[in-house]
Structure formats: C-alpha cells, structure tokens
Steps between C-alpha positions, in 0.01 A plus 500: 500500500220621783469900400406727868170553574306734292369848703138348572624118586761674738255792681259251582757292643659784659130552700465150602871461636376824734194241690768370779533154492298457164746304287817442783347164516535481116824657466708360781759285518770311215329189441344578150653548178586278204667574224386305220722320267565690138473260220442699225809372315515162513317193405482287796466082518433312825449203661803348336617184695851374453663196686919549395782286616865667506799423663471770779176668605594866292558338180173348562339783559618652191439227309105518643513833384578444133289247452249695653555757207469211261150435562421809600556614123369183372164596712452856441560425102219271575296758689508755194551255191287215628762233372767370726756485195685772652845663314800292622691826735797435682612543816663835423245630301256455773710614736477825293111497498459402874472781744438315793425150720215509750525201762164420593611204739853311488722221671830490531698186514875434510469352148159605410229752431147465465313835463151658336653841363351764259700673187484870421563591126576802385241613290672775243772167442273210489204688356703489141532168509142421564369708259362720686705819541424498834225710464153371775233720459315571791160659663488837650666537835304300755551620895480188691374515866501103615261440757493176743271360749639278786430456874199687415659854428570616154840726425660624204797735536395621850802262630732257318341154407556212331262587234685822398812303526357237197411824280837667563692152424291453239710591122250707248761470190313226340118623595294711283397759792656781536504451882557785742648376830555776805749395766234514786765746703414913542156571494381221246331300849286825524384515140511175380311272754225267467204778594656675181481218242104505649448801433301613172545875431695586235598847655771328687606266327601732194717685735691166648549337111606833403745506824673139412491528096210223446148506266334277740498273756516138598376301807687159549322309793562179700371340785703338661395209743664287714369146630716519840837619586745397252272286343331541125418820365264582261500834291213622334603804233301698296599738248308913487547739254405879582318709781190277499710194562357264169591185562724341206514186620541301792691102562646336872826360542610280816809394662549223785741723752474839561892563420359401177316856481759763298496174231127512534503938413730445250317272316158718578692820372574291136152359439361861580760680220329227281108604598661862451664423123202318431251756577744762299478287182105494501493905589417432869758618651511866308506852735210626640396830300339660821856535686685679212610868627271747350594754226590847637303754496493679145665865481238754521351632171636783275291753303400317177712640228271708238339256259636437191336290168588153530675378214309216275629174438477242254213209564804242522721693789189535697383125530728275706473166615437371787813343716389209740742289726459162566657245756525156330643221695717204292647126612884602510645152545859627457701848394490465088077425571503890620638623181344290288188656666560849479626455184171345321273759707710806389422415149148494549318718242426824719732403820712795573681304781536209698770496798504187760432674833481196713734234480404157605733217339312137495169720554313742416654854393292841415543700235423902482385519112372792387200556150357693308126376581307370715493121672283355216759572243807452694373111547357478190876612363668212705282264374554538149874440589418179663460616818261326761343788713280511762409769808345829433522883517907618563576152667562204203638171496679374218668137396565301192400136658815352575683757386624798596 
C-alpha cells in the first residue's frame, strides 16, 4: 500500500505545482494508470493448449478447462520437482486447489474448443502438496520504473503504454523479486519518469523509495522497433539495477506483425524476471547501501555520571569470539535438497546457523550461515565434511559433486 508523501517529498512538490503550467502537461488528462495484477498467492502455469470435443460448445469449454488443470498440475510438479511423475489428483481435488483460469486466446465452436489458457493455484493449498509450504523467499522490495523507446521518444509512466501494461499483466507470485509496481495514476508521471531513473543522486531517490516502501530500484528497458506499419517488430530489452542504471543483461526478441507486440512485452517482461533472479542468486542484484535513510540524529549528551571503579572480570568473560556471516550458494535441485543442505551445514563444527534466504528450486539457492571464525576456517570446516568449496571472503560456494 503507497503511504502519502513524506513533509520534504510533498513541500518540494508543493513549490513546483506553484510554476504555472510546470507539470499540467504531466498531470492532465485520464489516460494513465494501470493497476497491476496481484499474484502473490498463487502459482501460475501458462501456455497450456487444449483441443476438446463435447457435445455442445459449454461442455466443451469445461471440459478444456479441466484438462487444462490436468497438465497444468502435471507441469508445475515438473517445474518444482523436476520429474513429470506428478501425484494422480482428481478433478475435485483440483478444483479445490485451482483459484482461477486465465484465457490467453480461445475459439469457440458449436462442438468444439481449442484454447491456450493459464492455471492459477493457490499457493497456501497446493504449496503442501509440493512440499513446499508455500513459502518463496524473495529480494528486498524492488521499485520498478519500465522505460521504452519507440518512434524515437522514450516514456515511462508519463502516459499509459504498452510497456507498463506488460509489467502490470505481468504475475510476480512465482519470481524471486520482491517487485514494487505503482499504478502510474496521481503524481507517479511526475516522480517516476525516465529523467528520474537517469538521475544519480541519492538525495532523491532515498526520499521516493522511502515514499513507495522499496530498498532500491530497477530499470526494465526495451526498444522497440518496427520494420513498417503493421509489419515485424523487433524489441530490444535490457535489464538496470539502481540509480546508475548497471546493465544486468541485455537479449532481442522479434515478432512478424505488429499486433504481435503485447505477446512480444510479455515475453520481454519474463526473460527480464529471469536476468533479475539470476543476478539475485550471484549477489548482483542486492540494495544499494548509499540510498538507505540515514540514522537520526543522536539525543544530545547528558552530564557524565561521577566515575565509579570498574568492576574486574575474569580473563575468560572478557575474550569473545569473533562472529562472521557468510553467504554460501548450493545446487537445490528439488525441496528435500534444501534441507538436506541446511541440515549438514548447521552441524558444522563452529556454525551457529544456517537459514536458506534465497530460494531457487532446479538452481541455485543462498544460504545466510553464520561462524565463529573467519573464511579460512569456515571452508576449511566444510571440507572436512566432504564439502567441495570454492569463492572467497563472506561469499562461498559449496557442492558435493553430484550430490547435493
């Protein structure tokens, strides 16, 4: 939920709102604004094609859609188990676990029904069954200002696009980012534009993450290009993290018609999530320190209380050992691999704890493990309990060949 401005954010607005006909070319009209879509409690599947025969065009429909949630299941068991030997469900029990059918594209025949939908699961339900608890652990909160370049003009939020649209459609259950999405309406055009997510200093940008609840900021791009009118398009997208834009990654998509285009930003939008889960497994994607809020001011000093002998304590209460945390990243093929890895770390001669901070099922997932010593003797530790390690300083890798 957006919180009001702050007294600074909303003074210096207040000032540039008095400059007549400053921002009325920012702030007028209806066309911007789009709500994105909250996903944060389902598991979705998509691109599910069906083809369903029935003896009237609603029973095939329904039909579609049940056998939709057949492989739908079968597929996202596969997504977070890596086998397709999926539990046998039936139709009622996934009807319990389904909270919803999105149609991506569908035809409707007298007798038949041939449609590409998506399934929604509901992730406190289904996450039981995968083993899961439906539990994703995610980044810090990431504000998201999409930029796009077409015609020759670049735009963000300062009216309603087609690139906002893909972000807002987009569903961030499943990703690892803690994504941040603003509606474009009210006075996000005047804040969050493209001269904003150019601009460096940190002064301002502490006061806007601090407005909209995020730790930092990311910069989806694409350039979008089209050959001729209604003709092939060609989308070039590159993924920025923080105020000095670093550039993540970068890949180009095409399509052959330009009605093709919301399919082409959809499919942008996913392969950028993926740069951006990527980049938070390796530690790339981790908040800037320079745009954290800065301590208040401490309360002014008292008059030191009269001195008084210190009291002397024993040679062992007086030494204690150093506390060091590290951030070791695992292969976590499937749910038991996480256990099985926090387990065998925790007991770890001088490991204090070890908690899985970043899921990534069939990847890579990072543990926060904290010792009692330095990096030398944490690795030399593993290793003696058949760990493989490699890396150095508070960032180690860890593996047991093929295992886990």
């Amino acid at each position: 939920m957006k919180l009001p401005p702050r007294l600074p954010l909303a003074l210096a607005l207040a000032a540039l709102l008095t400059l007549p006909g400053a921002v009325d070319a920012q702030l007028e009209g209806s066309d911007r604004g789009v709500p994105p879509i909250d996903s944060s409690s389902s598991f979705e599947v998509g691109g599910i094609d069906v083809d369903v025969v029935a003896a009237d065009s609603e029973k095939a429909r329904q039909e579609g859609w049940r056998e939709a949630q057949r492989k739908g299941w079968k597929a996202l068991w596969a997504k977070t188990h890596g086998s397709a030997d999926a539990p046998a469900l039936t139709d009622s029990a996934l009807d319990a676990m389904v909270s919803g059918i999105v149609v991506e594209q569908e035809q409707i025949g007298p007798k038949r029904y041939i449609a590409t939908l998506g399934v929604l699961f509901d992730r406190s339900r289904t996450g039981q069954l995968l083993g899961i608890g439906g539990v994703v652990h995610r980044s810090a909160p990431m504000l998201v200002i999409p930029v796009m370049l077409t015609g020759g003009a670049f735009t963000s939020f300062e009216y309603r696009n087609e690139w906002q649209k893909a972000w807002a459609r987009f569903r961030t259950g499943n990703s690892a980012v803690d994504y941040v999405r603003p509606t474009g309406s009210g006075i996000d055009p005047l804040l969050l534009n493209v001269m904003q997510a150019r601009r460096p200093g940190r002064s301002w940008w502490r006061m806007l993450l601090n407005q909209y609840g995020a730790s930092d900021v990311v910069v989806p791009e694409v350039h979008l290009k089209r050959l001729w009118p209604g003709g092939p398009a060609i989308g070039t997208f590159t993924a920025r993290h923080g105020p000095d834009g670093a550039v993540l990654g970068s890949f180009t998509l095409r399509v052959e018609n330009s009605a093709a285009i919301p399919k082409l930003l959809d499919a942008g939008v996913q392969r950028l999530d993926s740069l951006y889960s990527d980049a938070l497994a390796t530690g790339a994607l981790r908040p800037d320190p320079t745009l954290a809020m800065p301590p208040p001011p401490p309360p002014p000093e008292e008059a030191p209380p009269p001195p008084e002998e210190a009291p002397v304590l024993p040679v062992e209460t007086a030494v204690t050992s150093g506390i060091t945390t590290f951030s070791i990243q695992v292969e976590t093929p499937d749910a038991d691999s996480v256990q099985r890895a926090e387990l065998a770390v925790s007991r770890v001669r001088g490991v204090t704890s070890a908690l899985t901070t970043s899921l990534a099922l069939g990847g890579t997932s990072v543990m926060k493990v904290t010792y009692s010593g330095d990096s030398a003797a944490l690795s030399a530790a593993l290793e003696a309990e058949g760990w493989q390690v490699s890396g150095s300083g508070t960032s180690l890798r860890i593996s047991r060949g093929g295992g886990d």
